[in-house]
Coordinates of C-alpha atoms in Angstrom, one line a residue:
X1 CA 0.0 0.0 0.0
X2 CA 1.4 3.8 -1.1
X3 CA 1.5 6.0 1.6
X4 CA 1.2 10.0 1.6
X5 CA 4.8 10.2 1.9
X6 CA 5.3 7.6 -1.3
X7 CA 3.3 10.0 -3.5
X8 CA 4.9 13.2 -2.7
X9 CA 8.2 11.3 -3.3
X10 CA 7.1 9.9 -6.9
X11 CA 5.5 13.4 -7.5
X12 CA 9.1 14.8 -6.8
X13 CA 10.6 12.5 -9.1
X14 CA 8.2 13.6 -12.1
X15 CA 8.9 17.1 -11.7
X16 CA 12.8 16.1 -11.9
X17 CA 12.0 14.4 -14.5
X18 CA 9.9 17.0 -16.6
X19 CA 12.6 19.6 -15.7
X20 CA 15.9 17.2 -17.4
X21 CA 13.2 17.2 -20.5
X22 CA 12.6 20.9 -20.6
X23 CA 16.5 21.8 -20.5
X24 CA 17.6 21.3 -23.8
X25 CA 14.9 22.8 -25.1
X26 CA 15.7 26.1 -22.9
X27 CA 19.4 25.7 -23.7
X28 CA 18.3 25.9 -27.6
X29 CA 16.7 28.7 -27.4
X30 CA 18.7 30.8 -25.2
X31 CA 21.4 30.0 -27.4
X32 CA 19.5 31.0 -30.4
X33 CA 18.6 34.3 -28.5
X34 CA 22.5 34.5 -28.0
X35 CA 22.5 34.1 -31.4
X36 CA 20.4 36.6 -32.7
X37 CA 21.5 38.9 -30.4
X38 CA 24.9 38.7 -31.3
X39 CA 24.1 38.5 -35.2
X40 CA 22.1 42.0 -34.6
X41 CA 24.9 43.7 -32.7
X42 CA 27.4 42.6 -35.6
X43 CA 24.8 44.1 -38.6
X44 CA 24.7 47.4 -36.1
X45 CA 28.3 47.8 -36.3
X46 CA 28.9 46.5 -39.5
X47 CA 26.4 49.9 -40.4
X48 CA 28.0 52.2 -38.6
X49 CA 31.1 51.6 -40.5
X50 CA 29.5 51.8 -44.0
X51 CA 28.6 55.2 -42.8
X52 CA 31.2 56.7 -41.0
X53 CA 33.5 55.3 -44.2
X54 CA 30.9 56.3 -46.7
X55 CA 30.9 59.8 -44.8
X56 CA 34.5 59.9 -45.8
X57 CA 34.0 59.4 -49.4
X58 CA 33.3 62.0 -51.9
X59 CA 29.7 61.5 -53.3
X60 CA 30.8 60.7 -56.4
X61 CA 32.8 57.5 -55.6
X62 CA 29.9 56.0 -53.8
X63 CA 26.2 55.7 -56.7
X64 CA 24.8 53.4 -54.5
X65 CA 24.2 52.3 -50.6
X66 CA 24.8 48.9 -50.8
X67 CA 27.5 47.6 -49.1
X68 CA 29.3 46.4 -52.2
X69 CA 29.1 49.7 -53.4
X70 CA 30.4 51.4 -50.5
X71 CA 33.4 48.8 -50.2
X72 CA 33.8 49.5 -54.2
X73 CA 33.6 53.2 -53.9
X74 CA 36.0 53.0 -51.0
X75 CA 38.6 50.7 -53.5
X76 CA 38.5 53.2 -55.6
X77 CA 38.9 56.2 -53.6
X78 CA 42.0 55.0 -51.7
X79 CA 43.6 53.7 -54.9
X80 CA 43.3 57.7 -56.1
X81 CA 44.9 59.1 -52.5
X82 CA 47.9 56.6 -53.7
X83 CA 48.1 57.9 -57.1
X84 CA 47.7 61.8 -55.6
X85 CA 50.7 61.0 -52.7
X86 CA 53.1 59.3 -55.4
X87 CA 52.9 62.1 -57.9
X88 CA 53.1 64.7 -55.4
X89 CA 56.2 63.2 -53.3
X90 CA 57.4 62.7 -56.6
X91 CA 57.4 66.3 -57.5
X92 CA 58.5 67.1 -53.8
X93 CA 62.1 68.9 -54.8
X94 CA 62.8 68.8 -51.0
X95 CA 66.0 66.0 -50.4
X96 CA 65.7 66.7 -46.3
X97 CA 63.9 62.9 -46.6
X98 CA 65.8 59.8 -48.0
X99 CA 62.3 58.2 -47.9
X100 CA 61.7 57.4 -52.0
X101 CA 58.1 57.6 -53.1
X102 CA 58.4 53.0 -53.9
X103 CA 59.4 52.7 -50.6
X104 CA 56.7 55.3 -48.8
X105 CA 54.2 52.4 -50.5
X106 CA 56.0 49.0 -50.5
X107 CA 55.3 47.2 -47.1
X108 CA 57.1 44.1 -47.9
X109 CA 58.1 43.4 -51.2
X110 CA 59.7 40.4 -52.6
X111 CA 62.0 41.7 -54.9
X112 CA 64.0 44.5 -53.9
X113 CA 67.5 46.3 -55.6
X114 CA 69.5 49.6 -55.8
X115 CA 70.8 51.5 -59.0
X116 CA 69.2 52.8 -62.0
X117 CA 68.0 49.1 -63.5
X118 CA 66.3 48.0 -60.4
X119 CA 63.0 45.9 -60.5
X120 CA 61.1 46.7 -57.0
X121 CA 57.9 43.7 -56.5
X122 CA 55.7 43.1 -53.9
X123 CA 52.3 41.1 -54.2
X124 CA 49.8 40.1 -52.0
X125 CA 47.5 37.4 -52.6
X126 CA 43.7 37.5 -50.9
X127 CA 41.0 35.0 -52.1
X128 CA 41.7 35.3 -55.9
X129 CA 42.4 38.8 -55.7
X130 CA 46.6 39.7 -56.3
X131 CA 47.8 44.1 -55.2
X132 CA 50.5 44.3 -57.3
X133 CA 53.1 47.1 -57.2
X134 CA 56.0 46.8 -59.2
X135 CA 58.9 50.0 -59.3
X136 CA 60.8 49.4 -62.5
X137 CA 63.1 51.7 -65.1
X138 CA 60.8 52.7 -68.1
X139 CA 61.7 50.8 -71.1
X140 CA 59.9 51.4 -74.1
X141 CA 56.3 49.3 -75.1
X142 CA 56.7 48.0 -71.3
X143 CA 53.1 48.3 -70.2
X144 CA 51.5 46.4 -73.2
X145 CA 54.3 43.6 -72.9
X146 CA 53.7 43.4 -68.8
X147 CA 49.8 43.1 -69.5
X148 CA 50.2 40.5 -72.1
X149 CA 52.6 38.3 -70.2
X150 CA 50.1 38.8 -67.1
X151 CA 47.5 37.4 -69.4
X152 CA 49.8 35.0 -70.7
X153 CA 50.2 33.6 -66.8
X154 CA 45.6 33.9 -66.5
X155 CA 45.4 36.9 -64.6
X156 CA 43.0 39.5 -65.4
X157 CA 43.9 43.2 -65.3
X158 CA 40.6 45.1 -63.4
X159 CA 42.6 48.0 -62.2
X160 CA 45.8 49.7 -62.9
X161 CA 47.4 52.6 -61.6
X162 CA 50.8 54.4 -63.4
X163 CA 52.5 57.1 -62.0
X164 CA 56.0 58.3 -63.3
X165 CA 58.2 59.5 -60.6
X166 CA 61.3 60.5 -62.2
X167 CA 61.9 60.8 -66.3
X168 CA 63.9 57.4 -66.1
X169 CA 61.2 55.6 -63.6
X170 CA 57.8 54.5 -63.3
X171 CA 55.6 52.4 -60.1
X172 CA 52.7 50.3 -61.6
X173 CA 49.9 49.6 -59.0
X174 CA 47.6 47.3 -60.1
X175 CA 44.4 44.8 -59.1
X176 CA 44.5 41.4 -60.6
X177 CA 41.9 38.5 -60.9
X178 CA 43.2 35.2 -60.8
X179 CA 41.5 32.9 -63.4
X180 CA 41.0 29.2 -62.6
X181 CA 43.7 27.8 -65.0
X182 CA 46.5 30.3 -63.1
X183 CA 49.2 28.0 -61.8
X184 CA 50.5 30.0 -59.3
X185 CA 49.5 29.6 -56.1
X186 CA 51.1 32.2 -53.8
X187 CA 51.6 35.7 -53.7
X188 CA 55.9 35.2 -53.5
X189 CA 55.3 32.6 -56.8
X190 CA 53.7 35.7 -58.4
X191 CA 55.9 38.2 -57.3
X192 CA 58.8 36.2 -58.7
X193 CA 57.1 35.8 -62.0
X194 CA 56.6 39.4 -62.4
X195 CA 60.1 40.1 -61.6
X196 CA 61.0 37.8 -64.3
X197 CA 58.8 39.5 -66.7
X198 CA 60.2 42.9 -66.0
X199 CA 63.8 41.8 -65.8
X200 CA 63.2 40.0 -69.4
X201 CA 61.2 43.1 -70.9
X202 CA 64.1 46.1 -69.8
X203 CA 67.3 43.4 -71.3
X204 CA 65.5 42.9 -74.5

């Protein structure tokens, strides 16, 4: 026979019982409100910037407010500034700095040389996407040659910047696309290629 005591103690047991079955059902969704939470603070932020770096941009550079288009514009913008700074600190007559305008802009390049017939190279490779900048002696048809030998290797050219800094000198800074049947698979592999490109072009 159950007494009192036996029910309240099997009555315990099925509130245990109900509350081991309700957890991971809580634990789901207080991790999905984690979630979401998280997710919104990230969009939030990730807004703010567009703005504040829109904000920066001249209206011109930005046509749209999508993010793409901000990111574009922004691409764009910057690579301008770079263009601005190299011709101006090339026209800078001032010799108080020993800072040249190819090193104010190389962070780490591969190749690296002194004298009036060095090739300066440095490339960085990001998903697909290769920042070239290449410091080299001007030699004549060199662009067209460098752009077909780039093509030659399947990379395509979707933005290019030339700036002369001195009548016996030009930096290239330029945005290439990978294609699938490129064989080279890091930015030092491409960096040496382009040497070798430039090296062949100013001997021949």
């Amino acid at each position: 026979m159950q007494t009192r005591g036996d029910e309240d103690g099997d009555e315990e047991k099925k509130k245990k019982k109900c509350k081991k079955r309700s957890c991971p059902t809580t634990c789901i969704d207080n991790q999905r409100k984690t979630h979401i939470t998280v997710e919104r603070n990230r969009r939030r932020l990730m807004n703010d910037h567009l703005a504040a770096l829109r904000s920066l941009m001249p209206p011109m550079y930005v046509q749209r407010g999508d993010q793409a288009s901000v990111v574009a514009g922004a691409i764009e913008f910057v690579k301008e500034l770079e263009q601005l700074l190299l011709t101006l600190h090339a026209e800078k007559k001032s010799s108080s700095s020993s800072l040249t305008p190819a090193g104010f802009f190389f962070i780490s390049p591969q190749f690296t040389g002194e004298g009036a017939h060095r090739v300066e190279v440095e490339a960085s490779l990001v998903q697909g996407h290769v920042n070239l900048k290449v410091l080299s002696p001007r030699w004549p048809g060199q662009l067209v040659r460098v752009i077909a030998a780039l093509e030659e290797l399947r990379f395509t050219v979707q933005h290019l910047n030339v700036t002369s800094l001195s009548s016996n000198s030009i930096f290239y800074s330029l945005n290439l696309k990978m294609e699938e049947e490129c064989r080279l698979g890091s930015a030092d592999e491409i960096a040496s290629s382009v040497h070798q490109i430039f090296c062949c072009i100013n001997t021949s």
